[in-house]
Coordinates of C-alpha atoms in Angstrom, one line a residue:
M1152 CA 110.3 41.9 -27.4
A1153 CA 110.5 38.5 -29.2
I1154 CA 112.2 35.3 -29.8
L1155 CA 113.6 35.6 -33.3
Y1156 CA 115.6 32.4 -33.9
S1157 CA 115.7 28.9 -32.6
L1158 CA 117.2 25.6 -33.3
V1159 CA 117.4 22.0 -32.0
A1160 CA 120.9 20.2 -32.3
R1161 CA 122.7 17.0 -31.4
G1162 CA 126.4 18.1 -30.4
N1163 CA 127.3 20.4 -33.6
V1164 CA 124.6 18.8 -35.9
I1165 CA 121.5 20.8 -36.3
L1166 CA 118.5 18.7 -36.4
A1167 CA 115.8 21.6 -37.0
E1168 CA 115.9 25.4 -37.0
F1169 CA 113.7 28.3 -37.8
S1170 CA 114.3 32.0 -38.0
S1171 CA 111.5 34.6 -38.1
T1172 CA 113.8 37.4 -39.4
P1173 CA 116.7 37.4 -41.7
T1174 CA 119.9 37.6 -39.5
N1175 CA 123.3 36.0 -39.3
A1176 CA 122.0 34.0 -36.3
N1177 CA 122.8 30.7 -37.9
G1178 CA 126.6 31.5 -38.1
I1179 CA 126.5 32.7 -34.3
A1180 CA 124.6 29.7 -33.2
R1181 CA 127.2 27.3 -34.9
Q1182 CA 129.9 29.1 -32.8
I1183 CA 127.9 28.8 -29.5
L1184 CA 127.5 25.1 -30.3
E1185 CA 131.0 24.6 -30.4
K1186 CA 131.5 26.4 -27.0
I1187 CA 129.0 24.5 -25.0
P1188 CA 130.7 21.6 -23.1
P1189 CA 129.7 18.2 -24.6
N1190 CA 129.2 16.2 -21.6
N1191 CA 127.4 18.6 -19.0
D1192 CA 123.7 19.3 -18.9
T1193 CA 123.6 23.2 -18.7
N1194 CA 121.6 26.4 -19.3
V1195 CA 123.7 29.4 -20.6
S1196 CA 123.3 32.7 -22.2
Y1197 CA 125.5 34.5 -24.5
S1198 CA 125.2 38.1 -25.7
Q1199 CA 125.8 39.5 -29.2
D1200 CA 125.0 42.9 -30.0
R1201 CA 121.4 43.7 -28.8
Y1202 CA 120.5 40.0 -28.8
I1203 CA 120.8 37.4 -26.3
F1204 CA 121.4 33.6 -27.2
H1205 CA 119.9 31.3 -24.7
A1206 CA 121.0 27.5 -24.8
K1207 CA 119.7 24.6 -22.8
K1208 CA 121.7 21.4 -23.0
A1209 CA 120.1 18.1 -21.6
D1210 CA 120.2 14.5 -22.7
S1211 CA 122.9 15.1 -25.6
L1212 CA 120.4 17.6 -27.2
T1213 CA 121.0 21.3 -27.3
V1214 CA 118.1 23.7 -27.8
L1215 CA 119.1 27.3 -28.5
C1216 CA 117.2 30.4 -29.2
M1217 CA 118.0 34.1 -30.0
A1218 CA 115.8 36.9 -28.3
E1219 CA 116.0 40.5 -27.9
D1220 CA 118.1 41.5 -24.9
N1221 CA 115.0 43.3 -23.2
F1222 CA 113.1 40.0 -23.4
G1223 CA 114.7 38.8 -20.0
R1224 CA 115.8 35.2 -19.5
R1225 CA 112.7 33.5 -17.8
L1226 CA 110.6 33.2 -20.8
P1227 CA 113.3 32.1 -23.3
F1228 CA 114.3 29.3 -21.0
E1229 CA 110.8 28.3 -20.6
F1230 CA 110.6 28.2 -24.4
L1231 CA 113.7 26.0 -24.5
Q1232 CA 112.2 23.6 -22.0
D1233 CA 109.1 23.4 -23.8
I1234 CA 110.8 22.8 -27.2
H1235 CA 113.2 20.2 -25.5
Q1236 CA 110.1 18.2 -24.3
R1237 CA 108.4 18.4 -27.5
F1238 CA 111.2 17.2 -29.6
V1239 CA 111.9 14.3 -27.3
R1240 CA 108.4 13.3 -27.1
T1241 CA 108.1 13.5 -31.0
Y1242 CA 111.4 11.8 -32.2
G1243 CA 112.4 9.8 -29.1
R1244 CA 115.5 7.5 -29.9
G1245 CA 115.6 8.8 -33.6
I1246 CA 117.4 11.8 -32.3
L1247 CA 120.7 9.7 -31.8
S1248 CA 120.9 8.7 -35.4
A1249 CA 119.2 11.7 -37.3
P1250 CA 121.2 13.4 -40.1
A1251 CA 121.6 17.0 -40.2
Y1252 CA 118.4 19.1 -40.7
G1253 CA 116.6 15.6 -40.7
M1254 CA 113.7 16.9 -38.6
N1255 CA 113.6 20.4 -40.0
D1256 CA 110.6 19.9 -42.6
E1257 CA 108.3 18.9 -39.6
F1258 CA 109.7 20.5 -36.5
S1259 CA 110.4 24.0 -37.9
R1260 CA 106.7 24.6 -38.0
V1261 CA 106.5 23.7 -34.3
L1262 CA 109.6 26.1 -33.5
S1263 CA 107.8 28.8 -35.4
Q1264 CA 104.5 28.3 -33.6
Q1265 CA 106.1 28.1 -30.2
M1266 CA 108.3 31.3 -30.9
E1267 CA 105.1 33.2 -31.9
Y1268 CA 103.4 31.7 -28.7
Y1269 CA 106.1 32.7 -26.3
S1270 CA 106.8 36.0 -27.9
N1271 CA 103.3 37.4 -28.1
D1272 CA 100.8 35.4 -25.8
P1273 CA 100.5 36.8 -22.4
N1274 CA 99.6 33.3 -21.1
A1275 CA 102.8 32.0 -21.9
D1276 CA 104.5 33.7 -19.1
R1277 CA 103.2 31.6 -16.2
L1278 CA 104.8 33.9 -13.5
N1279 CA 103.0 36.9 -14.7
R1280 CA 99.7 35.0 -15.3
L1281 CA 100.0 33.6 -11.5
K1282 CA 100.8 37.3 -10.3
G1283 CA 97.6 38.4 -12.1
E1284 CA 95.6 35.6 -10.6
M1285 CA 96.9 36.3 -7.2
G1286 CA 96.0 40.0 -7.7
Q1287 CA 92.5 38.9 -8.7
V1288 CA 92.3 36.8 -5.5
R1289 CA 93.7 39.5 -3.3
T1290 CA 91.0 42.1 -4.8
V1291 CA 88.2 39.7 -4.0
M1292 CA 89.6 39.0 -0.5
L1293 CA 89.7 42.8 0.1
E1294 CA 86.2 43.2 -1.2
N1295 CA 85.0 40.4 1.0
I1296 CA 86.7 41.9 4.0
N1297 CA 85.0 45.2 3.3
K1298 CA 81.7 43.6 3.1
V1299 CA 82.1 41.9 6.5
L1300 CA 83.4 45.2 8.0
D1301 CA 80.3 46.9 6.6
R1302 CA 78.2 44.1 8.0
G1303 CA 79.9 44.5 11.4
D1304 CA 79.3 48.3 11.3
R1305 CA 75.5 47.5 10.6
L1306 CA 75.4 45.1 13.4
Q1307 CA 76.9 47.6 15.7
I1308 CA 74.3 50.0 14.6
L1309 CA 71.6 47.4 15.3
V1310 CA 73.2 46.6 18.7
D1311 CA 73.1 50.3 19.6
K1312 CA 69.5 50.7 18.5
T1313 CA 68.4 47.7 20.5
A1314 CA 70.2 48.9 23.6
F1315 CA 68.4 52.4 23.1
M1316 CA 65.0 50.5 22.6
Q1317 CA 65.5 48.5 25.7
S1318 CA 66.3 51.6 27.6
N1319 CA 63.3 53.4 26.3
S1320 CA 61.1 50.3 27.0
L1321 CA 62.1 50.3 30.7
R1322 CA 61.4 54.0 30.7
F1323 CA 58.0 53.5 29.1
K1324 CA 57.2 50.6 31.4
S1325 CA 58.0 52.7 34.6
Q1326 CA 56.0 55.8 33.1
S1327 CA 53.0 53.7 32.2
R1328 CA 53.1 52.0 35.7
R1329 CA 53.2 55.5 37.3
Y1330 CA 50.5 56.8 34.9
K1331 CA 48.4 53.7 35.9
N1332 CA 48.8 54.3 39.6
I1333 CA 47.9 57.9 39.0
I1334 CA 44.7 56.8 37.2
W1335 CA 43.8 54.3 39.7
W1336 CA 44.3 56.7 42.6
R1337 CA 41.9 59.1 40.7
N1338 CA 39.5 56.5 40.2
V1339 CA 39.6 55.7 44.0
K1340 CA 39.0 59.4 44.8
L1341 CA 35.9 59.5 42.6

């Protein structure tokens, strides 16, 4: 499961691209760029064989990636959002007048690094990371609840022992009083 190809384009003009494997993704990406409506900001996905092309168009800038079909949709669109933000932050208004492949030398390295990160790093998937953290919190909460219940059981045992000792002390007190009386009467008789 991985992102294999990505590009950043203004309209049909590709500004930067990177491919981690030799494929015909460039040609298919050009066809997809022509299909994307020019005025609307949109997120779309296109299927080609066992690959899915995901595209995000915003601010007259199109970011596209090709991922394996079993990679899902959430992670590629997070990748596209990240690349869009990095590209706009890096080049700003220069995007509007840049020539074809004008940013490819610098930004293809960023595309490569981010493709690697989103393809292989488990921390890239925020939802799964949050689910894992929630699972850990749940485990800790269950452990704490079990400890409280154990303490409650121990407290119940202490309460039972206290009640038993109290009843024994009352019995001991009455027996000791009776014994005292018996001894006193014996002393009186003597």
